[in-house]
């Protein structure tokens, strides 16, 4: 039980994170920071440009349905009637929205590097998480197989650097 400075009681604080989430202690954060820096530096050396997209996306984008109406709880019949956005479950949907919105301002081909947290709605099994970091590299606007070869080469190089230490 927590006690305030004036002696009053606060509601007890649950110490355990929500199921499927975890606290990250300093030692693990140091390892994560190191790995993320190797990933970013390696992919940048291959010409990938870091981008960032919001963790929330329009529900129509996440569910591949058309939307746009104002939320109205009184007439809601199904979940989509009361939800207009959701947390991203991967980085691909936000990338597609980002690119379609900004392609005129980006080089072609565009080599994107994205690292960020994503969330799953399902109840996780043991050892799996609802929130986790995902890293994507993508090449947009290159129709040949050379893009796939470059993605493999960049990832191979990055993994070699991480596991060489």
Short mmCIF file of C-alpha atoms in Angstrom, two decimals:
data_model
loop_
_atom_site.label_atom_id
_atom_site.label_comp_id
_atom_site.label_asym_id
_atom_site.label_seq_id
_atom_site.Cartn_x
_atom_site.Cartn_y
_atom_site.Cartn_z
CA UNK A 1 0.00 0.00 0.00
CA UNK A 2 1.33 3.44 -0.84
CA UNK A 3 1.18 6.18 1.78
CA UNK A 4 1.05 9.86 0.86
CA UNK A 5 3.18 12.53 2.57
CA UNK A 6 0.22 13.59 4.71
CA UNK A 7 -0.39 10.00 5.83
CA UNK A 8 -3.39 9.30 3.58
CA UNK A 9 -3.60 6.05 1.65
CA UNK A 10 -3.41 5.78 -2.12
CA UNK A 11 -4.80 2.89 -4.06
CA UNK A 12 -2.33 -0.02 -4.15
CA UNK A 13 -0.12 0.01 -7.21
CA UNK A 14 0.01 -3.17 -9.28
CA UNK A 15 3.70 -3.89 -9.78
CA UNK A 16 3.34 -6.33 -12.65
CA UNK A 17 3.07 -4.98 -16.21
CA UNK A 18 0.02 -5.84 -18.29
CA UNK A 19 0.16 -9.43 -19.60
CA UNK A 20 2.29 -9.53 -22.71
CA UNK A 21 4.24 -6.39 -21.82
CA UNK A 22 7.54 -6.08 -19.97
CA UNK A 23 9.73 -3.56 -18.25
CA UNK A 24 13.21 -3.25 -19.70
CA UNK A 25 16.00 -2.92 -17.17
CA UNK A 26 19.14 -0.82 -17.85
CA UNK A 27 21.37 -3.80 -18.76
CA UNK A 28 18.95 -5.00 -21.44
CA UNK A 29 18.47 -1.40 -22.67
CA UNK A 30 22.23 -1.11 -23.22
CA UNK A 31 22.19 -4.25 -25.35
CA UNK A 32 19.12 -3.03 -27.27
CA UNK A 33 20.70 0.37 -27.88
CA UNK A 34 23.88 -1.26 -29.18
CA UNK A 35 21.98 -3.61 -31.52
CA UNK A 36 19.70 -0.81 -32.77
CA UNK A 37 22.74 1.38 -33.49
CA UNK A 38 24.46 -1.41 -35.47
CA UNK A 39 21.23 -1.98 -37.42
CA UNK A 40 20.78 1.73 -38.19
CA UNK A 41 24.41 2.32 -39.15
CA UNK A 42 24.55 -0.75 -41.39
CA UNK A 43 21.32 0.00 -43.20
CA UNK A 44 22.28 3.68 -43.59
CA UNK A 45 25.54 2.56 -45.22
CA UNK A 46 23.38 0.80 -47.83
CA UNK A 47 21.47 4.04 -48.47
CA UNK A 48 18.35 3.35 -46.38
CA UNK A 49 16.75 6.47 -44.92
CA UNK A 50 15.16 6.38 -41.47
CA UNK A 51 11.50 7.37 -41.29
CA UNK A 52 9.00 7.40 -38.46
CA UNK A 53 5.27 6.85 -38.62
CA UNK A 54 2.73 7.27 -35.81
CA UNK A 55 1.92 4.27 -33.61
CA UNK A 56 -1.78 4.90 -34.31
CA UNK A 57 -3.36 4.39 -37.73
CA UNK A 58 -6.83 4.90 -39.13
CA UNK A 59 -8.86 1.77 -38.42
CA UNK A 60 -9.88 1.63 -42.09
CA UNK A 61 -6.21 1.23 -43.03
CA UNK A 62 -5.62 -1.43 -40.40
CA UNK A 63 -8.72 -3.43 -41.32
CA UNK A 64 -8.65 -2.70 -45.08
CA UNK A 65 -12.19 -1.33 -44.94
CA UNK A 66 -13.48 2.06 -46.00
CA UNK A 67 -14.45 4.38 -43.17
CA UNK A 68 -14.77 8.07 -42.51
CA UNK A 69 -18.04 8.51 -40.66
CA UNK A 70 -18.21 10.22 -37.27
CA UNK A 71 -18.40 7.91 -34.25
CA UNK A 72 -21.88 7.55 -32.83
CA UNK A 73 -22.29 5.33 -29.77
CA UNK A 74 -26.11 5.50 -29.87
CA UNK A 75 -26.32 3.83 -33.27
CA UNK A 76 -23.30 1.53 -32.93
CA UNK A 77 -24.03 -2.03 -33.96
CA UNK A 78 -20.52 -3.42 -34.31
CA UNK A 79 -16.98 -2.62 -33.16
CA UNK A 80 -16.09 -0.61 -36.27
CA UNK A 81 -18.94 1.79 -35.45
CA UNK A 82 -17.12 3.00 -32.32
CA UNK A 83 -13.46 2.70 -33.34
CA UNK A 84 -11.77 5.10 -35.74
CA UNK A 85 -8.10 4.30 -35.07
CA UNK A 86 -5.95 1.53 -33.68
CA UNK A 87 -2.39 0.77 -32.72
CA UNK A 88 -0.25 -0.50 -35.57
CA UNK A 89 0.34 -4.26 -35.64
CA UNK A 90 3.26 -4.02 -38.08
CA UNK A 91 5.20 -1.33 -39.94
CA UNK A 92 3.97 -2.19 -43.44
CA UNK A 93 0.53 -0.55 -43.29
CA UNK A 94 1.97 2.73 -41.97
CA UNK A 95 4.70 2.61 -44.65
CA UNK A 96 2.14 2.25 -47.43
CA UNK A 97 0.16 5.20 -46.07
CA UNK A 98 3.36 7.24 -45.58
CA UNK A 99 4.61 6.55 -49.11
CA UNK A 100 1.28 7.23 -50.80
CA UNK A 101 1.08 10.54 -48.93
CA UNK A 102 4.71 11.64 -49.49
CA UNK A 103 5.98 9.91 -52.65
CA UNK A 104 6.24 13.20 -54.57
CA UNK A 105 8.80 14.45 -52.01
CA UNK A 106 10.85 11.24 -51.91
CA UNK A 107 13.54 9.93 -54.26
CA UNK A 108 12.77 7.01 -56.54
CA UNK A 109 13.55 4.35 -55.69
CA UNK A 110 12.99 5.14 -52.02
CA UNK A 111 14.89 3.03 -49.50
CA UNK A 112 13.09 3.19 -46.14
CA UNK A 113 14.35 2.10 -42.73
CA UNK A 114 11.78 1.91 -39.96
CA UNK A 115 12.22 0.79 -36.36
CA UNK A 116 9.41 1.03 -33.88
CA UNK A 117 7.11 -0.66 -31.46
CA UNK A 118 4.12 -2.59 -32.73
CA UNK A 119 1.23 -4.13 -30.80
CA UNK A 120 -0.84 -7.31 -30.99
CA UNK A 121 -4.38 -7.53 -29.66
CA UNK A 122 -4.42 -11.27 -29.04
CA UNK A 123 -3.64 -12.80 -25.67
CA UNK A 124 0.02 -13.78 -25.92
CA UNK A 125 1.28 -17.27 -25.28
CA UNK A 126 4.18 -17.81 -22.88
CA UNK A 127 7.32 -16.06 -24.11
CA UNK A 128 5.45 -13.83 -26.58
CA UNK A 129 4.60 -10.17 -26.17
CA UNK A 130 1.79 -7.79 -27.07
CA UNK A 131 4.31 -4.98 -27.59
CA UNK A 132 7.61 -5.51 -29.35
CA UNK A 133 10.14 -3.72 -31.51
CA UNK A 134 10.06 -4.34 -35.25
CA UNK A 135 12.63 -3.29 -37.82
CA UNK A 136 11.84 -3.09 -41.54
CA UNK A 137 13.79 -2.08 -44.60
CA UNK A 138 11.92 -1.61 -47.84
CA UNK A 139 12.73 -0.41 -51.33
CA UNK A 140 9.79 1.28 -53.04
CA UNK A 141 9.77 2.16 -56.73
CA UNK A 142 12.33 -0.41 -57.91
CA UNK A 143 10.59 -3.01 -60.11
CA UNK A 144 13.55 -5.34 -60.64
CA UNK A 145 14.79 -8.20 -58.48
CA UNK A 146 17.83 -6.09 -57.61
CA UNK A 147 15.82 -4.62 -54.73
CA UNK A 148 15.34 -8.06 -53.17
CA UNK A 149 19.04 -8.85 -53.59
CA UNK A 150 20.00 -5.58 -51.90
CA UNK A 151 17.63 -6.25 -48.98
CA UNK A 152 19.25 -9.66 -48.47
CA UNK A 153 22.79 -8.26 -48.77
CA UNK A 154 22.10 -5.43 -46.31
CA UNK A 155 20.50 -7.78 -43.78
CA UNK A 156 23.32 -10.32 -44.16
CA UNK A 157 25.89 -7.61 -43.52
CA UNK A 158 23.98 -6.31 -40.51
CA UNK A 159 23.68 -9.78 -38.94
CA UNK A 160 27.38 -10.43 -39.55
CA UNK A 161 28.25 -7.25 -37.70
CA UNK A 162 26.00 -8.03 -34.74
CA UNK A 163 27.25 -11.58 -34.34
CA UNK A 164 30.92 -10.68 -34.91
CA UNK A 165 31.04 -8.93 -31.53
#
